[in-house]
Amino acid sequence: MSSDGYRYGPYRDGPDPLAPPVDLREAVDEIGRDVMEGASPRSAMDELLRRGTEATTGLDELTRKVWQRRSEIQRRHRLDGTLQEVQRLLDEALAAEREQLASDPSDDARFEEMRLDALPPGTAGAVSDLADHEWRSQTGRDNYERIRQLLGEELLGARFEGMKEALRQATQADADRVGAMLADLSDLLAAHARGDADLQDRFAEFMRRHGEFFPENPSTVDELIDALAARSAAAQRALNSMTPEQRQELAELSQQAFGDPRIAEQLSRLDEQLRAARPGEDWSSSSRFRGDDPLGLAEGARAMTDLSELDALAQQLAQSHPGARLEDIDLESLERQLGDDAAVDARRLAELERELSRQGVFERAPDGSLRLSPKALRRLGETALSDVVRALRAGRGERDTTAAGAAGEVTGSSRPWQFGDTQPWAVSKTVQNAVLRTASAGRPAVRLDVSDVEVAETEHRSRAAVALCVDTSWSMIAEDRWLPMKRTALALHQLISTRFRTDALQIITFGRYARQVELSELVALDGTWEQGTNAHHALLLAGRHLRRHPGAQPVVLMVTDGEPTAHLEPDGEAMFDYPPSPLTLTKTLSEVERLAKSGAAMSVFRLGEDPRLEAFVDLLARRAGGRVLAPDVDGLGAAVVGDYLHSRRG
């Protein structure tokens, strides 16, 4: 509390205005990895939300905590607390009364002892028979009055929030006020059932007279009924969870509530009216309680409310119904059941889901499907390239490879700086931007902002046409080479698009057939079972790409884990043979030689230790005058990017 009387606490009215912006980088990396492994963007995002992030607990863990909390309630408690407490008070009262009678030698005392000995064996019957008993012991008198008081508190507390606490040490006047409230409430519900025109006026008058009994402070009759019906249904579910004998005992004991059987009758009528008004509430289910901690009827109803609330939270966290959103999760219920941290985690997940949509991580493809946006692909490319750079540094001890070959001749023009740029600043243009920005804002001092920075445009002395041919046959999936292959393409694409912008990259996939694909297509490409590794078709498409750029340095990079087992016939059909037919090998090597004659630098990246593949790629490299590299899958990206830089410098 400050000196001015302000109270400081957690910000609850929407997103915290002082919280840092949501960092989507980790989320995009996670989603991108799942998409590249074959998941749809939607399912990848759902999986991320279920798994969570390093900083935020996911939906699966929150759901586990919900079910754990639910199980704890049932394992810890049982519902006979009211009956046990009544029995304890009754035993103490009878013991004190017998002790008092034993000290009295009169015949009346012996008669009273006989009457006590003849009490019914059941708790409810004994309490009922003692209604007109004149207690001689103070303990007996006090305990019996406490039984009546307790029964009233429990019956009302089970149906009215906070009523049990409010009625502790209640007087007869308090009991009379409760009776008047119940009578007026019954009349109000009857008017609601009839649809009386003056219903709102009657409700206002009811709240004016009895508002103290309703801390929820409902503003309409329907809000009042909703609150009462939920509570009454919970009390009924608690009764359903007891044994038939326990229910019968409570029903008989309820006649002694506050020593006035009319209270039980009014509550029974109220339950009937609420059940008729809200038949959709759960009035019939039950739960199994098997613990040692006894709960009274009011606490039992609260426990049933908790179980119902936990069930609703589990359904919300499952996000299984159409149109489900994390913003629909009841954060107040989650905080009430699992604590502040759980509500914070759910709020962060909802914000993450909202920001993923708002910041354009996904977009609609022409066929209407959801796919990663160019912005997300750039982020994935940055991550893949960063990993490659670290691998290159660790492997060869070189300086920052992201700058290798990036330097060129300054063109005289400049452009705004982007993350990852390594070109020199255009100092004069940067200062000019800062002066114009601060002057337009009417500020006397010039301060440099990152938005002012421009870098000098450079052009390379040479450009390259690059064909990256990647094997997409089934063995790439079966041997866990699918994701490294895609990350390699991402890294190379990111390097060329940010450091060598004049180079022309074409990605070519080849299985039974080969085809040219965009990066987004490759990232979302699903693995399919098909026979054939058609390197011949891939090299045909590579040659076509190189011929479109006659002035560029030709570079062919091929990633494969199998020898060629298919080739393309003149009519466009793919012919498959295993082991590879001589015709397939001849056609593939002929295309290799054609590329070599055009001056293309060709490198083959062999994955796996198949001796037949090793022999073939060695032959292919000799015929092409190229190189063979045999990286493991973790080093594939570094090998391809490093070889591209090597070929380009050469």
XYZ file of C-alpha atoms in Angstrom:
650
model
C 0.000 0.000 0.000
C 1.457 3.371 -0.994
C 1.209 6.573 1.049
C -1.636 7.758 -1.218
C -3.706 4.687 -0.496
C -3.101 2.824 -3.775
C -2.783 -0.948 -3.647
C -0.287 -2.677 -5.903
C -0.796 -6.219 -7.170
C -0.913 -8.421 -10.287
C -2.337 -6.765 -13.392
C -5.583 -8.583 -14.200
C -7.481 -6.389 -16.654
C -6.180 -7.838 -19.918
C -2.541 -8.139 -21.019
C 0.040 -6.569 -18.734
C 1.034 -3.269 -20.422
C 4.509 -3.484 -18.857
C 5.157 -7.086 -19.908
C 7.797 -7.637 -22.616
C 6.473 -8.471 -26.086
C 5.946 -12.105 -26.912
C 9.105 -13.644 -28.379
C 7.948 -15.890 -31.196
C 11.363 -17.102 -32.282
C 11.408 -20.246 -30.171
C 7.773 -20.965 -31.063
C 8.388 -20.557 -34.803
C 11.430 -22.841 -34.591
C 9.388 -25.506 -32.819
C 6.478 -25.234 -35.245
C 8.806 -25.217 -38.254
C 10.557 -28.364 -37.078
C 7.251 -30.200 -36.699
C 6.035 -28.988 -40.098
C 9.247 -30.159 -41.735
C 8.769 -33.540 -40.090
C 5.364 -33.829 -41.739
C 2.888 -32.159 -39.396
C 0.383 -29.623 -40.663
C 0.912 -26.025 -39.494
C -2.277 -26.165 -37.440
C -1.352 -29.431 -35.730
C 2.216 -28.159 -35.214
C 0.900 -25.082 -33.421
C -1.486 -27.221 -31.371
C 1.397 -29.508 -30.423
C 3.492 -26.508 -29.360
C 0.687 -25.256 -27.132
C 0.273 -28.722 -25.657
C 4.014 -29.125 -25.098
C 4.671 -25.567 -23.953
C 7.936 -23.664 -24.161
C 10.968 -23.332 -21.916
C 9.331 -20.395 -20.138
C 5.702 -21.556 -20.138
C 3.984 -24.746 -18.999
C 1.987 -26.351 -21.812
C -1.615 -27.514 -21.901
C -0.689 -31.155 -21.286
C 1.056 -30.322 -18.011
C -1.798 -28.046 -16.915
C -4.256 -30.834 -17.715
C -2.178 -33.287 -15.692
C -2.291 -30.920 -12.724
C -6.060 -30.567 -13.105
C -6.566 -34.338 -12.971
C -4.085 -34.622 -10.098
C -6.008 -32.000 -8.136
C -9.272 -33.814 -8.869
C -7.841 -37.119 -7.700
C -6.472 -35.528 -4.524
C -9.925 -34.245 -3.547
C -11.437 -37.707 -3.902
C -8.535 -39.528 -2.218
C -8.359 -37.148 0.732
C -12.017 -36.715 1.755
C -15.218 -38.531 2.576
C -18.710 -37.052 2.831
C -20.010 -38.210 6.220
C -18.614 -35.267 8.184
C -21.999 -33.892 9.231
C -23.214 -37.288 10.406
C -19.985 -37.894 12.327
C -20.113 -34.499 14.023
C -23.761 -34.949 14.986
C -22.948 -38.405 16.399
C -20.019 -37.005 18.396
C -22.097 -34.186 19.869
C -24.899 -36.615 20.668
C -22.573 -39.089 22.408
C -21.076 -36.292 24.522
C -24.549 -34.987 25.393
C -25.847 -38.442 26.439
C -22.722 -39.197 28.470
C -22.990 -35.918 30.366
C -26.722 -36.432 30.867
C -26.274 -39.961 32.270
C -23.570 -38.701 34.602
C -25.881 -35.989 35.866
C -28.762 -38.437 36.322
C -26.566 -40.924 38.164
C -25.954 -38.387 40.924
C -29.708 -37.966 41.456
C -31.306 -40.760 43.617
C -34.873 -39.842 42.661
C -37.312 -42.044 40.755
C -37.594 -39.361 38.083
C -33.890 -39.694 37.412
C -34.245 -43.500 37.026
C -37.144 -42.969 34.644
C -35.103 -40.578 32.521
C -32.233 -43.086 32.452
C -34.614 -45.725 31.170
C -35.837 -43.302 28.520
C -32.280 -42.627 27.362
C -31.585 -46.363 27.234
C -34.654 -46.814 25.011
C -33.535 -44.276 22.379
C -33.526 -45.574 18.775
C -30.126 -46.902 17.650
C -29.912 -44.517 14.692
C -28.540 -41.005 15.107
C -31.495 -39.324 13.434
C -34.074 -41.251 15.495
C -32.280 -40.441 18.741
C -32.026 -36.733 17.919
C -35.706 -36.662 17.001
C -36.812 -38.425 20.213
C -34.784 -35.974 22.311
C -36.578 -32.944 20.851
C -38.778 -32.581 23.963
C -36.233 -33.860 26.490
C -35.533 -31.529 29.410
C -31.764 -31.656 29.755
C -30.340 -31.619 33.251
C -26.684 -31.306 32.240
C -25.410 -28.074 30.711
C -23.170 -30.011 28.306
C -26.131 -32.078 27.114
C -28.265 -28.964 26.622
C -25.500 -27.094 24.779
C -24.596 -30.031 22.565
C -28.183 -30.666 21.564
C -28.656 -27.026 20.609
C -25.372 -27.222 18.719
C -26.702 -30.217 16.746
C -29.738 -28.209 15.642
C -27.569 -25.224 14.817
C -25.087 -27.397 12.898
C -27.815 -29.020 10.825
C -29.210 -25.633 9.863
C -25.791 -24.302 8.962
C -24.967 -27.344 6.837
C -28.289 -27.428 4.977
C -28.187 -23.734 4.158
C -24.433 -23.649 3.577
C -24.784 -26.388 0.975
C -27.140 -24.192 -1.060
C -26.057 -20.619 -0.324
C -22.477 -19.396 -0.727
C -21.015 -18.308 2.622
C -24.234 -19.029 4.532
C -22.636 -21.531 6.929
C -20.068 -19.016 8.129
C -22.676 -16.242 8.364
C -24.980 -18.325 10.563
C -22.449 -19.380 13.187
C -23.842 -18.539 16.636
C -27.175 -17.693 14.980
C -30.039 -16.666 17.232
C -33.703 -17.537 16.826
C -34.141 -14.171 15.162
C -31.531 -15.141 12.601
C -33.349 -18.414 11.930
C -36.598 -16.463 11.495
C -34.918 -14.157 8.971
C -33.663 -17.170 7.015
C -37.163 -18.629 7.005
C -38.601 -15.359 5.701
C -35.935 -15.208 2.988
C -36.696 -18.753 1.854
C -40.399 -18.022 1.682
C -39.844 -14.851 -0.370
C -37.346 -16.667 -2.601
C -39.864 -19.417 -3.305
C -42.446 -16.802 -4.265
C -39.935 -15.064 -6.548
C -39.070 -18.322 -8.322
C -42.743 -19.102 -8.748
C -43.231 -15.659 -10.333
C -40.313 -16.352 -12.632
C -41.837 -19.683 -13.676
C -45.133 -17.931 -14.461
C -43.370 -15.124 -16.357
C -44.949 -12.309 -14.314
C -44.585 -8.868 -15.868
C -43.355 -7.222 -12.663
C -40.635 -9.812 -12.142
C -37.712 -7.354 -12.181
C -39.420 -5.087 -9.652
C -40.068 -8.062 -7.396
C -36.441 -9.108 -7.764
C -35.219 -5.637 -6.799
C -37.426 -5.672 -3.719
C -36.218 -9.176 -2.820
C -32.581 -8.099 -3.039
C -33.309 -4.987 -0.997
C -34.720 -7.119 1.789
C -32.429 -10.156 1.587
C -29.336 -9.109 -0.343
C -27.116 -9.911 2.659
C -27.614 -13.618 1.941
C -26.252 -13.354 -1.616
C -22.599 -12.233 -1.771
C -22.605 -12.958 -5.539
C -24.759 -9.809 -5.868
C -26.780 -10.992 -8.885
C -28.273 -8.271 -11.076
C -31.175 -10.288 -12.534
C -33.433 -13.134 -11.525
C -31.711 -15.408 -14.021
C -28.294 -14.677 -12.529
C -29.719 -15.487 -9.103
C -31.202 -18.761 -10.369
C -27.947 -19.702 -12.116
C -25.955 -19.297 -8.909
C -28.507 -21.091 -6.723
C -29.077 -23.949 -9.182
C -25.351 -24.634 -9.552
C -24.994 -24.775 -5.779
C -28.137 -26.860 -5.260
C -27.071 -29.317 -7.966
C -23.667 -29.665 -6.276
C -25.423 -30.425 -2.962
C -27.542 -33.048 -4.711
C -24.451 -34.644 -6.276
C -22.879 -34.777 -2.813
C -25.975 -36.615 -1.532
C -25.845 -38.937 -4.551
C -22.266 -39.815 -3.576
C -23.319 -41.032 -0.116
C -24.709 -44.430 0.781
C -28.505 -44.812 0.895
C -28.305 -45.160 4.693
C -26.369 -41.904 5.010
C -28.865 -40.078 2.799
C -31.759 -41.369 4.900
C -30.053 -40.249 8.119
C -29.496 -36.745 6.748
C -33.055 -36.487 5.468
C -34.397 -37.315 8.941
C -31.896 -35.088 10.727
C -32.765 -32.139 8.476
C -36.124 -31.911 10.263
C -34.218 -30.700 13.323
C -32.431 -27.834 11.559
C -32.641 -24.812 13.862
C -35.351 -26.767 15.683
C -37.796 -25.829 12.927
C -38.955 -28.533 10.461
C -40.231 -25.799 8.137
C -36.613 -24.978 7.134
C -36.147 -28.455 5.623
C -39.516 -28.227 3.877
C -38.672 -24.833 2.385
C -35.268 -26.069 1.169
C -36.853 -29.137 -0.406
C -39.323 -26.941 -2.280
C -36.491 -24.621 -3.331
C -34.549 -27.572 -4.767
C -37.591 -28.647 -6.776
C -38.086 -25.145 -8.177
C -34.418 -24.812 -9.134
C -34.379 -28.232 -10.782
C -37.402 -27.220 -12.864
C -35.817 -23.871 -13.767
C -32.416 -25.333 -14.687
C -32.871 -28.952 -15.813
C -29.577 -28.746 -17.713
C -27.568 -28.710 -14.491
C -25.998 -31.979 -13.404
C -28.441 -33.254 -10.780
C -27.843 -36.990 -11.111
C -24.116 -37.785 -11.177
C -22.009 -38.856 -8.220
C -18.339 -39.278 -7.283
C -16.451 -41.774 -5.185
C -14.694 -40.349 -2.149
C -12.287 -42.663 -0.359
C -10.234 -40.507 2.014
C -10.043 -40.085 5.778
C -10.896 -36.387 6.085
C -14.653 -36.042 6.726
C -16.507 -33.206 5.007
C -19.774 -31.742 6.160
C -22.669 -31.274 3.769
C -21.672 -27.685 2.943
C -18.020 -28.632 2.397
C -19.151 -31.669 0.414
C -21.188 -29.441 -1.901
C -18.142 -27.200 -2.297
C -16.012 -30.253 -3.110
C -18.535 -31.305 -5.753
C -18.396 -27.771 -7.169
C -14.600 -28.052 -7.312
C -14.840 -31.381 -9.128
C -17.288 -29.923 -11.626
C -15.051 -26.888 -12.129
C -12.025 -29.135 -12.654
C -13.939 -31.200 -15.213
C -14.811 -28.010 -17.099
C -11.172 -26.870 -16.989
C -9.989 -30.222 -18.339
C -12.413 -29.850 -21.242
C -11.267 -26.278 -21.907
C -7.596 -27.270 -21.782
C -8.242 -30.165 -24.183
C -9.253 -27.637 -26.882
C -11.042 -30.497 -28.630
C -14.319 -28.866 -29.655
C -14.659 -26.956 -32.950
C -13.674 -23.315 -32.676
C -11.861 -23.836 -29.370
C -9.513 -21.014 -28.350
C -7.193 -20.657 -25.406
C -8.863 -17.348 -24.611
C -11.945 -19.379 -23.642
C -10.168 -20.914 -20.644
C -11.650 -19.685 -17.366
C -8.554 -18.128 -15.798
C -10.293 -17.354 -12.509
C -11.264 -21.024 -12.109
C -7.774 -22.125 -13.086
C -6.220 -19.778 -10.536
C -8.675 -20.905 -7.880
C -7.907 -24.590 -8.451
C -4.207 -24.617 -9.397
C -2.842 -21.273 -8.202
C -1.499 -18.071 -9.727
C 1.276 -19.716 -11.757
C -1.159 -21.908 -13.700
C -3.273 -18.905 -14.654
C -0.152 -17.025 -15.766
C 0.916 -19.978 -17.942
C -2.523 -20.231 -19.556
C -2.547 -16.483 -20.201
C 0.899 -16.691 -21.834
C -0.195 -19.588 -24.040
C -3.279 -17.659 -25.138
C -1.119 -14.642 -25.918
C 1.297 -16.847 -27.856
C -1.558 -18.312 -29.908
C -2.928 -14.819 -30.565
C 0.463 -13.410 -31.573
C 1.215 -16.326 -33.901
C -1.930 -15.433 -35.801
C -1.521 -11.660 -35.565
C 2.105 -11.550 -36.661
C 1.523 -13.569 -39.796
C 3.309 -16.809 -39.013
C 0.742 -18.646 -41.144
C -0.960 -17.850 -44.421
C -3.518 -19.457 -46.695
C -2.206 -21.343 -49.706
C -4.079 -21.061 -53.036
C -5.788 -24.386 -52.299
C -7.081 -23.003 -48.993
C -4.737 -24.960 -46.754
C -2.685 -23.338 -44.021
C 1.069 -22.999 -44.533
C 4.041 -21.199 -43.051
C 4.374 -17.617 -44.229
C 7.519 -16.172 -45.832
C 8.195 -14.416 -42.527
C 8.195 -17.737 -40.681
C 10.362 -19.344 -43.354
C 12.885 -16.530 -42.981
C 12.989 -17.156 -39.248
C 13.553 -20.876 -39.816
C 16.248 -20.058 -42.330
C 18.001 -17.753 -39.867
C 18.022 -20.499 -37.234
C 19.235 -23.136 -39.676
C 21.971 -20.842 -40.992
C 23.080 -19.935 -37.467
C 23.440 -23.626 -36.659
C 25.457 -24.136 -39.822
C 27.721 -21.200 -38.989
C 28.418 -22.608 -35.524
C 29.177 -26.000 -37.041
C 31.555 -24.449 -39.579
C 33.355 -22.476 -36.887
C 33.698 -25.522 -34.661
C 34.746 -27.767 -37.518
C 37.404 -25.642 -39.166
C 38.121 -22.819 -36.761
C 37.269 -20.228 -39.400
C 36.027 -16.753 -38.739
C 32.332 -15.909 -39.161
C 31.372 -17.730 -42.326
C 28.211 -15.679 -42.763
C 30.438 -12.879 -44.017
C 32.480 -15.063 -46.332
C 32.100 -13.890 -49.912
C 29.608 -11.244 -48.921
C 31.899 -8.329 -49.487
C 31.618 -6.724 -52.908
C 31.958 -3.439 -54.697
C 29.890 -0.578 -53.299
C 27.199 0.460 -55.792
C 26.651 3.939 -54.319
C 23.098 3.174 -53.154
C 21.930 2.189 -49.696
C 19.013 0.452 -48.062
C 17.547 0.104 -44.537
C 19.484 -2.244 -42.265
C 17.935 -5.663 -41.658
C 18.764 -8.163 -38.985
C 21.809 -10.175 -40.066
C 23.239 -7.607 -42.507
C 27.037 -7.353 -42.442
C 27.528 -4.629 -45.060
C 29.138 -1.366 -43.914
C 26.908 1.463 -42.765
C 26.017 4.258 -45.129
C 26.985 6.838 -42.528
C 25.775 10.000 -44.260
C 22.398 8.501 -45.087
C 22.038 7.144 -41.543
C 22.737 10.558 -39.980
C 20.373 12.227 -42.452
C 17.586 9.857 -41.462
C 18.147 10.602 -37.772
C 18.099 14.388 -38.346
C 14.895 14.256 -40.403
C 13.149 11.973 -37.911
C 13.971 14.048 -34.828
C 13.224 17.343 -36.628
C 9.786 16.108 -37.699
C 9.063 15.164 -34.092
C 10.062 18.670 -32.895
C 12.924 17.433 -30.733
C 16.002 19.663 -30.353
C 18.562 16.877 -29.881
C 19.428 14.363 -32.575
C 19.450 10.804 -31.316
C 20.320 7.836 -33.464
C 17.730 5.031 -33.610
C 18.087 1.592 -35.148
C 15.373 2.529 -37.637
C 17.690 5.253 -39.010
C 20.476 2.853 -39.952
C 21.133 2.174 -43.638
C 23.831 -0.050 -45.075
C 25.757 0.372 -48.287
C 24.542 -1.797 -51.147
C 27.248 -3.959 -52.658
C 27.388 -6.119 -55.702
C 29.516 -9.175 -56.200
C 32.029 -9.423 -58.940
C 30.422 -12.679 -60.025
C 27.092 -14.398 -59.569
C 26.204 -18.052 -59.409
C 23.343 -20.236 -60.571
C 22.894 -22.909 -57.931
C 20.883 -26.118 -58.289
C 20.340 -27.918 -54.992
C 19.103 -31.449 -55.743
C 17.750 -33.262 -52.682
C 16.762 -36.906 -52.505
C 13.158 -37.358 -51.306
C 12.938 -41.124 -51.630
C 11.458 -43.110 -48.742
C 14.861 -44.107 -47.363
C 15.491 -40.460 -46.421
C 12.539 -40.673 -44.035
C 13.261 -44.183 -42.829
C 16.857 -43.280 -41.921
C 15.954 -39.970 -40.174
C 17.515 -37.806 -42.890
C 14.327 -35.949 -43.830
C 14.544 -33.093 -41.358
C 18.326 -32.474 -41.779
C 17.783 -32.337 -45.552
C 15.098 -29.659 -45.182
C 17.144 -27.655 -42.692
C 20.065 -27.757 -45.121
C 17.902 -26.277 -47.859
C 16.657 -23.614 -45.445
C 20.197 -22.627 -44.450
C 21.421 -22.408 -48.037
C 18.354 -20.442 -49.110
C 18.810 -18.012 -46.211
C 22.493 -17.517 -46.994
C 21.863 -16.809 -50.675
C 18.833 -14.572 -50.099
C 20.643 -12.418 -47.516
C 24.317 -12.542 -48.482
C 24.408 -13.388 -52.187
C 21.229 -11.801 -53.478
C 22.288 -11.920 -57.122
C 22.727 -15.700 -57.036
C 19.888 -17.809 -58.442
C 18.983 -20.828 -56.309
C 16.698 -23.588 -57.533
C 15.661 -26.432 -55.235
C 14.978 -29.733 -56.994
C 13.511 -32.773 -55.270
C 13.843 -36.248 -56.714
C 12.220 -39.555 -55.857
C 10.534 -41.568 -58.612
C 10.331 -38.248 -60.463
C 12.099 -34.934 -59.960
C 10.520 -31.486 -59.788
C 11.442 -27.903 -59.049
C 9.922 -26.650 -55.793
C 9.710 -23.447 -53.822
C 11.156 -23.412 -50.339
C 7.685 -23.339 -48.760
C 6.746 -26.465 -50.714
C 9.849 -28.305 -49.550
C 9.301 -27.333 -45.917
C 5.730 -28.664 -46.003
C 6.566 -31.704 -48.159
C 5.238 -34.980 -46.777
C 7.209 -38.135 -47.196
C 5.480 -40.719 -49.373
C 6.277 -44.315 -50.133
C 7.493 -44.643 -53.694
C 10.221 -46.669 -55.335
C 12.912 -44.891 -57.273
C 15.809 -42.472 -56.929
C 15.694 -40.570 -60.207
C 18.958 -38.603 -60.169
C 18.809 -38.513 -63.984
C 15.610 -36.427 -63.954
C 17.020 -34.163 -61.217
C 20.150 -33.442 -63.256
C 18.045 -32.689 -66.336
C 16.158 -30.037 -64.358
C 19.421 -28.729 -62.889
C 20.845 -28.271 -66.372
C 17.709 -26.406 -67.458
C 18.094 -24.029 -64.504
C 21.766 -23.378 -65.247
C 21.018 -22.628 -68.904
C 18.527 -19.938 -67.838
C 21.458 -18.036 -66.288
C 24.193 -18.187 -68.963
C 26.377 -15.513 -67.359
C 26.419 -17.069 -63.908
C 28.860 -19.481 -62.361
C 27.094 -22.928 -62.488
C 26.995 -24.890 -59.225
C 25.237 -28.239 -58.707
C 24.838 -29.668 -55.184
C 23.277 -33.116 -54.829
C 22.200 -34.716 -51.535
C 21.340 -38.416 -51.747
C 21.396 -41.636 -49.738
C 20.829 -44.072 -52.603
C 22.237 -45.011 -55.965
C 20.073 -44.075 -58.975
C 17.331 -46.653 -59.530
C 15.159 -44.739 -62.005
C 15.567 -42.671 -65.153
C 13.301 -40.639 -67.400
C 12.220 -42.030 -70.766
C 11.710 -39.741 -73.813
C 7.931 -39.997 -73.349
C 8.247 -38.611 -69.789
C 7.663 -41.895 -67.972
C 10.018 -42.939 -65.175
C 11.491 -46.413 -65.468
C 12.449 -48.135 -62.192
C 14.908 -51.011 -61.736
C 16.645 -52.423 -58.700
C 19.478 -53.133 -58.747
C 20.058 -50.178 -61.072
C 19.879 -51.127 -64.735
C 22.833 -50.261 -67.017
C 20.514 -47.925 -68.915
C 19.715 -45.945 -65.752
C 23.398 -45.607 -64.885
C 24.300 -44.634 -68.461
C 21.636 -41.931 -68.699
C 22.567 -40.513 -65.291
C 26.290 -40.376 -66.084
C 25.591 -38.864 -69.515
C 23.746 -35.992 -67.870
C 26.619 -35.574 -65.407
C 29.080 -35.266 -68.285
C 26.854 -32.742 -70.024
C 26.869 -30.574 -66.903
C 30.634 -30.931 -66.580
C 31.129 -29.733 -70.145
C 29.099 -26.617 -69.331
C 31.619 -25.822 -66.585
C 29.366 -26.688 -63.647
C 31.016 -27.351 -60.315
C 29.290 -30.457 -58.983
C 29.427 -31.830 -55.460
C 27.671 -34.945 -54.196
C 26.825 -35.348 -50.502
C 26.584 -39.035 -49.749
C 24.500 -40.027 -46.724
C 24.974 -43.534 -45.398
C 27.586 -46.240 -45.831
C 26.101 -48.300 -48.681
C 29.093 -49.654 -50.659
C 27.159 -49.580 -53.956
C 26.225 -45.931 -53.387
C 29.800 -45.108 -52.436
C 31.132 -46.678 -55.643
C 28.599 -44.865 -57.793
C 29.109 -41.371 -56.375
C 32.868 -41.778 -56.669
C 32.402 -42.630 -60.340
C 30.019 -39.727 -60.759
C 32.499 -37.282 -59.183
C 35.305 -38.479 -61.446
C 33.186 -38.072 -64.569
C 32.013 -34.609 -63.432
C 35.366 -33.418 -62.126
C 33.557 -32.688 -58.897
C 33.779 -33.604 -55.230
C 32.240 -36.212 -52.946
C 31.542 -35.440 -49.300
C 30.209 -37.953 -46.770
C 28.919 -35.949 -43.773
C 26.776 -37.367 -41.009
C 23.236 -36.016 -40.873
C 24.091 -33.462 -38.184
C 26.873 -32.051 -40.346
C 24.957 -32.051 -43.628
C 24.009 -28.364 -43.507
C 27.543 -27.244 -42.732
C 28.926 -29.471 -45.510
C 26.548 -28.133 -48.174
C 26.883 -24.462 -47.209
C 30.651 -24.759 -46.846
C 30.955 -26.427 -50.235
C 28.767 -23.756 -51.835
C 31.050 -21.049 -50.464
C 34.098 -23.013 -51.593
C 32.689 -23.432 -55.112
C 31.708 -19.793 -55.308
C 35.102 -18.540 -54.229
C 36.699 -20.909 -56.718
